Tab-separated table of C-alpha atoms in Angstrom:
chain	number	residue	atom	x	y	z
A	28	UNK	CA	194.752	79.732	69.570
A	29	UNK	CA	194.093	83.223	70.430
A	30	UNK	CA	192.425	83.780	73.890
A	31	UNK	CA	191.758	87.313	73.735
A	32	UNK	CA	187.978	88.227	74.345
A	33	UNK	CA	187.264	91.098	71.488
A	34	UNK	CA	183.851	92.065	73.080
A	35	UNK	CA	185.230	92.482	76.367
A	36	UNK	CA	184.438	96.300	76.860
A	37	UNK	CA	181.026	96.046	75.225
A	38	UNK	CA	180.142	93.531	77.539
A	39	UNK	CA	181.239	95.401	80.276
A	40	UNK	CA	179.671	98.440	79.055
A	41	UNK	CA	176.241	96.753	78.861
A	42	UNK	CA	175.878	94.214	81.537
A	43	UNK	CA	176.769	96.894	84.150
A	44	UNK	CA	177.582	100.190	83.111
A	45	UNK	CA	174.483	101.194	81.639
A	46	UNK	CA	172.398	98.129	83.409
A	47	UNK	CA	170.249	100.493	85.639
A	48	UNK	CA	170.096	97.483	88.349
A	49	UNK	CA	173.810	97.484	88.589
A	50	UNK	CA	174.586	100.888	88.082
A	51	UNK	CA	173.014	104.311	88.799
A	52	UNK	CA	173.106	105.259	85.065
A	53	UNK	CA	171.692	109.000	85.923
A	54	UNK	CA	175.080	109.878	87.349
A	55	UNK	CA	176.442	109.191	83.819
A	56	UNK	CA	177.490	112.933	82.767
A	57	UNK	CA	177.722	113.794	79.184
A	58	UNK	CA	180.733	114.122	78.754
A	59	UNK	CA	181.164	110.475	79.679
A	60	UNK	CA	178.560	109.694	77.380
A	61	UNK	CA	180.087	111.658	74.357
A	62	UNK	CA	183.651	109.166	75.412
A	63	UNK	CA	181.524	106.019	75.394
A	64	UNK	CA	179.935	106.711	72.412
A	65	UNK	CA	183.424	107.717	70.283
A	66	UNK	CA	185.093	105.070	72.063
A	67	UNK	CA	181.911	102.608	70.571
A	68	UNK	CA	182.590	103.525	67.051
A	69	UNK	CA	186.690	102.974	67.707
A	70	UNK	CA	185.440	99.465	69.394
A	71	UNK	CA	183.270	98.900	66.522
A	72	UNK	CA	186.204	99.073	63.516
A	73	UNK	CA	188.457	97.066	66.105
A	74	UNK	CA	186.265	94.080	66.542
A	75	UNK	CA	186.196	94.141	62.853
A	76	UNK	CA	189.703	93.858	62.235
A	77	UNK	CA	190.893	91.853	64.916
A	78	UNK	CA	188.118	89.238	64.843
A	79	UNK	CA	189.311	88.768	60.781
A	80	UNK	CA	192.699	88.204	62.075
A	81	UNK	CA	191.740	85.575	64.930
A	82	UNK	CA	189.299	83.420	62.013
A	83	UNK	CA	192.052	84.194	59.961
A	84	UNK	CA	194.421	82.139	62.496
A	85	UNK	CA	192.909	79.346	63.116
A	86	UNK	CA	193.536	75.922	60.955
A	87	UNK	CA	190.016	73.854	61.939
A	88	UNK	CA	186.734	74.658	60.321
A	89	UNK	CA	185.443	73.590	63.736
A	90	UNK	CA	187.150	75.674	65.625
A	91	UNK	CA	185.763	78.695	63.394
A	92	UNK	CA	182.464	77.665	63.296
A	93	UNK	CA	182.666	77.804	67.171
A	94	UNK	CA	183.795	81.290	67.561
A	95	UNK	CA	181.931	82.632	64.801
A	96	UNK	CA	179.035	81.084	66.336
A	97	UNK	CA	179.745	82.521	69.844
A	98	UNK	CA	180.606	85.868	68.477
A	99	UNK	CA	177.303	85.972	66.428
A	100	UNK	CA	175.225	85.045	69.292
A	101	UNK	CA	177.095	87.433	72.371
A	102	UNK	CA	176.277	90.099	69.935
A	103	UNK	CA	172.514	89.152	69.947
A	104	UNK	CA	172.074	88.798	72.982
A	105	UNK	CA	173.559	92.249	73.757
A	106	UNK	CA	170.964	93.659	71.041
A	107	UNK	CA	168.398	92.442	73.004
A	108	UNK	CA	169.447	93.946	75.823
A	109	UNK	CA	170.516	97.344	74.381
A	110	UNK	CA	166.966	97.442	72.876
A	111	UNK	CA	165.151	96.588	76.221
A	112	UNK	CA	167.407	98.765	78.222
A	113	UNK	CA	166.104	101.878	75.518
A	114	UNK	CA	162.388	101.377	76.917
A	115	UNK	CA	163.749	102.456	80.537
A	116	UNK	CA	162.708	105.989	81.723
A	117	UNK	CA	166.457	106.771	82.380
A	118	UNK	CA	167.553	106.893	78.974
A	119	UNK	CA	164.929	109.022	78.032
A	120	UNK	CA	167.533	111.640	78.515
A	121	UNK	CA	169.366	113.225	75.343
A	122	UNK	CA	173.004	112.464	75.762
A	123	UNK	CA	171.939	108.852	76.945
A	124	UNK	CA	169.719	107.755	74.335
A	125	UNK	CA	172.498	108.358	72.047
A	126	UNK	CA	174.341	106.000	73.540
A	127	UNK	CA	171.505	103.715	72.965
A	128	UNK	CA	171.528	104.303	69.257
A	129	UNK	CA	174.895	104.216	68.858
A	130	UNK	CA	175.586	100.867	70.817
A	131	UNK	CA	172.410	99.526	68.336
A	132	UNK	CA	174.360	100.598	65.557
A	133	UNK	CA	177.459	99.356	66.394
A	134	UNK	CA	175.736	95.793	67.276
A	135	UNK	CA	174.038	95.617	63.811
A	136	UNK	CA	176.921	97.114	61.911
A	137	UNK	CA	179.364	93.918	63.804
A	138	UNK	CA	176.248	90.888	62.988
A	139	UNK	CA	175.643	92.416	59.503
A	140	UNK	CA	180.102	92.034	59.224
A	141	UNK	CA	180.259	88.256	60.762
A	142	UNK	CA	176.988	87.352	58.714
A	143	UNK	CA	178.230	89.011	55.109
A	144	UNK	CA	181.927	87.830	55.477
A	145	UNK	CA	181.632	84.487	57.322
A	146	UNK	CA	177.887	82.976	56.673
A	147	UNK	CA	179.543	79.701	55.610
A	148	UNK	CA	180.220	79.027	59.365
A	149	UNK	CA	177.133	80.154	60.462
A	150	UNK	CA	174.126	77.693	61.807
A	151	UNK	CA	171.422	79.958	59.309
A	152	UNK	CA	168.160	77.529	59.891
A	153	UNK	CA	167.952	78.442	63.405
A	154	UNK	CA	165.039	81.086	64.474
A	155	UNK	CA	165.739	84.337	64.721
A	156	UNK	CA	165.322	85.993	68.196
A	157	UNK	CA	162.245	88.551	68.255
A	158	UNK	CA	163.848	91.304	68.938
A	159	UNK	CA	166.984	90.742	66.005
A	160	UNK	CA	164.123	90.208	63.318
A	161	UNK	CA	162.251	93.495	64.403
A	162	UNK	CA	165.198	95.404	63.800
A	163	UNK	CA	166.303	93.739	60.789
A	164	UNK	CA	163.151	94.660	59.196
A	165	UNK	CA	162.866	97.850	59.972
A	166	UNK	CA	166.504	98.641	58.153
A	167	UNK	CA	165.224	96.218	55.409
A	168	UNK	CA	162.177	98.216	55.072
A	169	UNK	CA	164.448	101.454	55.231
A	170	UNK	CA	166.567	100.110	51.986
A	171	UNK	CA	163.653	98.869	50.032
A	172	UNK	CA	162.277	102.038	50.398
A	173	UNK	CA	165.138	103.802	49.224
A	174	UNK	CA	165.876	101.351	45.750
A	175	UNK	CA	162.002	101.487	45.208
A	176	UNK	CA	162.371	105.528	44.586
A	177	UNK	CA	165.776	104.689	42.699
A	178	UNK	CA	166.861	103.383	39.508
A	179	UNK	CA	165.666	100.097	39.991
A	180	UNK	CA	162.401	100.925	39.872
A	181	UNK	CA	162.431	102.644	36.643
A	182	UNK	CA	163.350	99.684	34.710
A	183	UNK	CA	160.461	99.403	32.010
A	184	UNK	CA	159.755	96.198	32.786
A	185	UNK	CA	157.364	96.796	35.271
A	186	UNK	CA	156.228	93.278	35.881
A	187	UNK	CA	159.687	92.336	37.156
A	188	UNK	CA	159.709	95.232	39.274
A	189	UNK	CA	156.509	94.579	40.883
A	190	UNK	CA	157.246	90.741	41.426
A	191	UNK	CA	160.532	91.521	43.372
A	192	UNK	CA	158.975	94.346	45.625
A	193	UNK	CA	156.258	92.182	46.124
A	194	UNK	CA	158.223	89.688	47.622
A	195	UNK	CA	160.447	91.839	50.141
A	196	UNK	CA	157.707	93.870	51.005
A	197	UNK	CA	155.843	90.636	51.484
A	198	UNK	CA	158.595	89.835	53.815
A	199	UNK	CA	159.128	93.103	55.941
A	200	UNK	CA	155.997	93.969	56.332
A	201	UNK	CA	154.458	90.328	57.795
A	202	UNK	CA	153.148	89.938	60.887
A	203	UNK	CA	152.602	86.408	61.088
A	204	UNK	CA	154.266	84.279	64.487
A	205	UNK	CA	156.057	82.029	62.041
A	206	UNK	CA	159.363	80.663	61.954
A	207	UNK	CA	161.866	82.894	60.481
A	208	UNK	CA	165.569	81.509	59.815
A	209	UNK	CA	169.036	83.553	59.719
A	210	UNK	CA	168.982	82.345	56.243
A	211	UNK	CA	166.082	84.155	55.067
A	212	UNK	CA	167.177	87.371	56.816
A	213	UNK	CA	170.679	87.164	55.401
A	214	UNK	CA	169.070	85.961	51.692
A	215	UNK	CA	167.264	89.757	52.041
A	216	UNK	CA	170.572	91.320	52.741
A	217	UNK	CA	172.429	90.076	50.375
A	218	UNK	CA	169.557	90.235	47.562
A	219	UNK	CA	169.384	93.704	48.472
A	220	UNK	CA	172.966	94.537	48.345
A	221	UNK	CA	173.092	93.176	44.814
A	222	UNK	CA	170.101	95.462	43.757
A	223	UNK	CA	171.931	98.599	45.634
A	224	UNK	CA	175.032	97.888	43.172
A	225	UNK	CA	172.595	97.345	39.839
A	226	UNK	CA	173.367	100.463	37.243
A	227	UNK	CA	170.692	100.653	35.085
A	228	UNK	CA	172.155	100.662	31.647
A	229	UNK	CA	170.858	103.717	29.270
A	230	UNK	CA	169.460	100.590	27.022
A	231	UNK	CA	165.928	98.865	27.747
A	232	UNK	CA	167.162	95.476	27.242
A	233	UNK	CA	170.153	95.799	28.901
A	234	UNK	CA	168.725	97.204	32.271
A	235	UNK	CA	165.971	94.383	32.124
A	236	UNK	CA	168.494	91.945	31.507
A	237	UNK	CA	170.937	93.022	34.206
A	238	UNK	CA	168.091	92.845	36.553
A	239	UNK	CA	167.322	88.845	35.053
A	240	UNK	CA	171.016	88.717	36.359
A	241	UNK	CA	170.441	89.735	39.438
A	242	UNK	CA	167.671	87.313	39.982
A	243	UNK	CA	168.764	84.585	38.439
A	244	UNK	CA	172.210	84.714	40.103
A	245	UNK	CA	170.036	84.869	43.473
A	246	UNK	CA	168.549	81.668	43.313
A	247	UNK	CA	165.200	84.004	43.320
A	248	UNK	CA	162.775	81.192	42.763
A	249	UNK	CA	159.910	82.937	43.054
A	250	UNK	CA	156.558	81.408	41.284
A	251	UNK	CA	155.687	84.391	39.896
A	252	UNK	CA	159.542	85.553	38.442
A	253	UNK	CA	159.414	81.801	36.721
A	254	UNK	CA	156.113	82.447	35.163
A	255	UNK	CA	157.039	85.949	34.224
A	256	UNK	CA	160.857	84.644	32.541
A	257	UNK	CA	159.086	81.787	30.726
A	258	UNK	CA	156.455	83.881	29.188
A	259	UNK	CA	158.986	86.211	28.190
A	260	UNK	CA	161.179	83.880	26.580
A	261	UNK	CA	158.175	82.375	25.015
A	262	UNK	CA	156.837	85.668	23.628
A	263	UNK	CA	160.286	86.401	21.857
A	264	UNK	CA	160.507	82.385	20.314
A	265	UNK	CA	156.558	82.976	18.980
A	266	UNK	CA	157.584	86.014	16.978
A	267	UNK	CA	159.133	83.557	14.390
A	268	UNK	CA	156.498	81.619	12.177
A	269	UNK	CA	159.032	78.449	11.112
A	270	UNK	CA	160.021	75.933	13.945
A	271	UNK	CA	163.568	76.166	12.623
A	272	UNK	CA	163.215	79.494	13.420
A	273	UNK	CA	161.903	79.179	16.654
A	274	UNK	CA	164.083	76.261	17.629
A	275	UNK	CA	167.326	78.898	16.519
A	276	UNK	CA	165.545	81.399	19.127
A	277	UNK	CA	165.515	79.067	21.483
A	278	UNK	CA	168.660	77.805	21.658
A	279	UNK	CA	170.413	81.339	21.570
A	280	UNK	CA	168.469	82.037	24.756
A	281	UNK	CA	168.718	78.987	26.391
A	282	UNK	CA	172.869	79.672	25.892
A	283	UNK	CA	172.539	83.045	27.169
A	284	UNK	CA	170.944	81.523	30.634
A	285	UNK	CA	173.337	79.212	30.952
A	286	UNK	CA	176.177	81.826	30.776
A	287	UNK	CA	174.738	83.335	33.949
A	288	UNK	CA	175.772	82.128	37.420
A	289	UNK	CA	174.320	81.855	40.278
A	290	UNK	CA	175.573	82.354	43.643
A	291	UNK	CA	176.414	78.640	46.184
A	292	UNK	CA	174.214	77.668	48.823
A	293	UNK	CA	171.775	81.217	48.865
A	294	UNK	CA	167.274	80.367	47.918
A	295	UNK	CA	165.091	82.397	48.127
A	296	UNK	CA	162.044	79.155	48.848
A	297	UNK	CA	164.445	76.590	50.942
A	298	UNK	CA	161.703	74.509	50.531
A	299	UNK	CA	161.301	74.668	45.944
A	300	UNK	CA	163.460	73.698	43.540
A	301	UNK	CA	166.656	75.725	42.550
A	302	UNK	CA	165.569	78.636	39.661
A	303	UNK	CA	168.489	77.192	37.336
A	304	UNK	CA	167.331	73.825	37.493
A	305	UNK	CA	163.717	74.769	36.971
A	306	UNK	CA	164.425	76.872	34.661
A	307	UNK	CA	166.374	74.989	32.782
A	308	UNK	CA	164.118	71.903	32.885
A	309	UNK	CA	161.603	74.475	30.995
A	310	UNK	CA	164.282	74.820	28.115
A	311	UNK	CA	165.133	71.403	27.726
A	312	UNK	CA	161.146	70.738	27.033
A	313	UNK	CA	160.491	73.430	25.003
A	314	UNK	CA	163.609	71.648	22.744
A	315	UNK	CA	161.837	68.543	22.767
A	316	UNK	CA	158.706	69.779	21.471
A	317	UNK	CA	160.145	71.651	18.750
A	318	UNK	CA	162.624	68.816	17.941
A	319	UNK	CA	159.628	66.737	17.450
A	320	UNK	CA	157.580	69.375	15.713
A	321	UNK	CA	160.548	70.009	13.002
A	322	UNK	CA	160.575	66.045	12.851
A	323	UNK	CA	156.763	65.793	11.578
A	324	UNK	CA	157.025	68.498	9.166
A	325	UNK	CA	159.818	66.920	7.674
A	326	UNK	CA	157.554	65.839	4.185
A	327	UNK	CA	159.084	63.087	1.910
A	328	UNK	CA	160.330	63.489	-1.396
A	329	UNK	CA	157.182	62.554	-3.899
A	330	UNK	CA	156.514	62.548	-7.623
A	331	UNK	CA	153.204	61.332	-9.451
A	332	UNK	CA	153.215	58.928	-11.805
A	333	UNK	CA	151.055	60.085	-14.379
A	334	UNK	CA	149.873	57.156	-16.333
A	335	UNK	CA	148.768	55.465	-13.020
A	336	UNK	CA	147.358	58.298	-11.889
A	337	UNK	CA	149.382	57.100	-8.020
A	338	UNK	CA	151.597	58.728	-5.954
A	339	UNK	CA	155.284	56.792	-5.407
A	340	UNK	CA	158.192	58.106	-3.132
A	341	UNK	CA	161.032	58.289	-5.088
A	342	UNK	CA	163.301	56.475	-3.569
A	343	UNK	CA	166.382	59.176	-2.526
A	344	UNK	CA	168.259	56.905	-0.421
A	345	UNK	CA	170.621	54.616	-3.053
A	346	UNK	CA	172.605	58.247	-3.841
A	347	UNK	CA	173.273	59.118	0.527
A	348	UNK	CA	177.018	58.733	1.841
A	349	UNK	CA	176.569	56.553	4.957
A	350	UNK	CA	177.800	58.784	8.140
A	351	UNK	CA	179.267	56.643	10.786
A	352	UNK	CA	178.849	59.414	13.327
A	353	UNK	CA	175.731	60.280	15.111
A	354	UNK	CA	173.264	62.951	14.176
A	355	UNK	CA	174.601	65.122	16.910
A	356	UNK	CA	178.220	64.153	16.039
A	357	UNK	CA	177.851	65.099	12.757
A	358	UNK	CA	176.141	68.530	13.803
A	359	UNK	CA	179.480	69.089	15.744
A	360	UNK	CA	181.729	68.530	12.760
A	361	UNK	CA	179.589	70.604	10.238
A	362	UNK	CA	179.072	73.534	12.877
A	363	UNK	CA	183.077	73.337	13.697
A	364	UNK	CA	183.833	73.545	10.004
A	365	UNK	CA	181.899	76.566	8.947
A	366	UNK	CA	182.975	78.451	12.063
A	367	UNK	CA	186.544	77.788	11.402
A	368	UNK	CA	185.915	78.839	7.872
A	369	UNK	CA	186.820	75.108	6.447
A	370	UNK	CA	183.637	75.149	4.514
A	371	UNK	CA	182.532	78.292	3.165
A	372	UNK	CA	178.821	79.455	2.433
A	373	UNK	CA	176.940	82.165	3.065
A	374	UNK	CA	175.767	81.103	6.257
A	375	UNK	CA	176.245	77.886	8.547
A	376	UNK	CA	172.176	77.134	7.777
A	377	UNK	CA	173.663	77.221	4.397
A	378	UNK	CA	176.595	74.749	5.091
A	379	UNK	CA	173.704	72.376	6.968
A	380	UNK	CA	171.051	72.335	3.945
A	381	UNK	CA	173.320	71.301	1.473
A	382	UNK	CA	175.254	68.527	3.018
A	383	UNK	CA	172.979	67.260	5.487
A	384	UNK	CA	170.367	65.709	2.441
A	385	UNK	CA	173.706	63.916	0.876
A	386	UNK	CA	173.989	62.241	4.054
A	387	UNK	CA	172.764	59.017	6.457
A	388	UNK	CA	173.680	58.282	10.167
A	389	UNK	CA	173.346	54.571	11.158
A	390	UNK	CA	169.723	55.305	12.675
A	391	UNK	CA	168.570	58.042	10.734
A	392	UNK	CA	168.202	57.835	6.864
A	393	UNK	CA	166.624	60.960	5.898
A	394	UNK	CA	168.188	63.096	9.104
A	395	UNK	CA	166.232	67.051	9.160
A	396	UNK	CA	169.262	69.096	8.382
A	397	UNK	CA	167.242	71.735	10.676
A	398	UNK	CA	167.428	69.489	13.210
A	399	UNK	CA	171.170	68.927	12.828
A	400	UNK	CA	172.208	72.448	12.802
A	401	UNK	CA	170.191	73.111	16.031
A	402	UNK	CA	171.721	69.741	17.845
A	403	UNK	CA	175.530	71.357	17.346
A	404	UNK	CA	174.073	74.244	19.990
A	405	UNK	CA	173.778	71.813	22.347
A	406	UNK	CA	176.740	69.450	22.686
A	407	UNK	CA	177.176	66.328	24.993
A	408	UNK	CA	180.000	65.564	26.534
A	409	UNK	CA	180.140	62.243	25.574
A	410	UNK	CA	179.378	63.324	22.020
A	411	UNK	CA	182.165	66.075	22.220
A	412	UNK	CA	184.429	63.243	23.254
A	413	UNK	CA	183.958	60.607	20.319
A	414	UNK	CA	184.198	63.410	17.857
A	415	UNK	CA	187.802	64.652	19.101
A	416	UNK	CA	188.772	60.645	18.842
A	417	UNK	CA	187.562	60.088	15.396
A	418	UNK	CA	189.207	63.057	14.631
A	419	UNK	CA	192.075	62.076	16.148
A	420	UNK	CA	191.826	58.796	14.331
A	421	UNK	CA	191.822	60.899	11.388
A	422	UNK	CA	194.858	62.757	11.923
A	423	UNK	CA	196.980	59.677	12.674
A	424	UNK	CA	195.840	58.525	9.450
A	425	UNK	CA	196.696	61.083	7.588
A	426	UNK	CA	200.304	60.973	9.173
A	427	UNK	CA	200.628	57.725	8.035
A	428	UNK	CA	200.105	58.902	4.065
């Protein structure tokens, strides 16, 4: 394992060069201040580059959480100290408050490089120090600012907008003595980052969607965004009048969530439930409710016998080919079969309303073909699994002709 100490001449630099207890910093010409501060920047791309190659070589998650950990804190502690050292009268002085704001730089430039590249070995519920959160909001601040005047902003969706700026204003801006983690400061960053790539797409629905993306691949589980999503997703069911309709809606955008990922082990609330699995609780009950509601306006089949003035249910059952499969195993052969163009109608709704009423599943005599069509959008593993064996089955049989 690689000795080598990479912050070496930073350390130096700031426990006693420019420590004006140690050192007569006054004497400092500028010319030695215009070296240290090119030979900061060459430091700064060093570190970078070397301390990737030293992670790189060890074999022991241990071991790397350890240095990353050490790294990550040395370079906090000399923050601090930079920062404290910029109140002192002496570097009040042009060529030497440079310095100061260049060493700042570099120290923000290296914790914003260990935290974006190796967070995974990071301890992120411990506090931030004072001094590390004050400046990390201020450049926050500084890039909120800048994608609130940018395209982001001009998404049409304004609701969305005002949610998310809400929130990392909300966080920037508080003054409140409270606990504030590593992980909530790096969420921010990265958050932000993802927003700073977003290119707003010349369509409406595209932008607003990429933005959803965004959000949703955050782990933003915001309140507010989950209200706003659902109510969105409920407007655009509601504009059908059928439940079939509705249900088709439904399932359509419940399949376009679930083709969105989200990003491992980032929240925005540590403390509420993950967006996706909120989220997609919502979708499942919505189903439910429909499911039932196309179930109770399923009618059955009557006639009226005239000369007893009474109403009988014809009896449509005796005429029904007995299904072995499931409902849902059933939906999955129909759905398979139109999309593979082995039954042809005009439309798999088609296919599904003039089976389905031929046709009886061991618990359901009078199955909603409705119902049945919407079930194949949501396959079950287990249900996927004893379709491929029957068919299986099936095709052994037919060897056997």
């Amino acid at each position: 394992m690689n000795q080598t100490y990479l912050l070496e001449w930073l350390d130096l630099l700031v426990t006693f060069t420019l420590n004006p207890s140690k050192t007569d910093v006054s004497e400092i010409t500028t010319v030695q201040s215009k070296a240290i501060i090119e030979k900061t920047i060459e430091q700064t791309l060093f570190i970078q580059s070397e301390f990737k190659i030293k992670v790189f070589s060890l074999n022991k998650e241990k071991q790397i959480k350890i240095i990353v950990g050490n790294y990550h804190s040395s370079l906090i502690i000399f923050l601090d100290n930079v920062i404290e050292r910029s109140h002192n009268v002496v570097f009040e002085r042009f060529d030497l408050k440079q310095v100061i704001n260049t060493l700042i730089s570099c120290f923000d430039e290296l914790l914003s490089f260990i935290e974006t590249r190796f967070s995974d070995y990071l301890s992120l519920d411990l506090r931030v120090p004072a001094t590390y959160l004050l400046i990390s909001k201020k450049k926050l601040k500084q890039k909120i600012d800048k994608l609130k005047n940018s395209s982001t902003s001009t998404i049409n969706n304004q609701k969305v907008t005002v949610i998310l700026f809400d929130s990392l204003y909300s966080f920037v801006n508080s003054k409140r003595n409270e606990k504030v983690t590593f992980r909530q400061v790096l969420y921010r960053k990265q958050l932000i980052k993802e927003l700073e790539l977003l290119k707003v797409k010349q369509n409406e629905d595209q932008a607003n969607a990429a933005l959803d993306e965004i959000l949703i691949y955050m782990n933003f589980n915001s309140r507010k965004y989950i209200n706003y999503f659902t109510k969105c997703v409920a407007d655009k069911i509601n504009c059908c009048e059928s439940a079939a309709g509705k249900m088709e809606n439904l399932l359509f955008y419940f399949k376009e969530f679930n083709q969105i990922h989200s990003k491992d082990g980032v929240i925005l609330n540590p403390h509420h439930q993950d967006l996706k699995t909120v989220l997609s609780d919502w979708f499942k009950h919505e189903m439910m409710y429909l499911e039932k509601k196309l179930h109770f306006s399923v009618v059955p089949l009557l006639t009226i016998d005239k000369k007893q003035n009474q109403t009988a249910v014809i009896d449509i059952t005796k005429d029904k080919v007995l299904c072995k499969l499931s409902t849902d195993q059933t939906a999955l052969i129909l759905r398979a079969s139109d999309e593979l163009k082995i039954l042809i109608a005009k439309s798999m709704n088609h296919v599904f309303k003039t089976i389905v009423p031929f046709l009886s599943t061991p618990h359901k005599v009078d199955p909603s073909y409705d119902s049945m069509r919407s079930k194949s959008y949501v396959a079950e593993e287990r249900d996927k699994k004893i379709v491929i064996e029957t068919l299986e089955r099936m095709i052994k049989q037919i060897k056997e002709y």
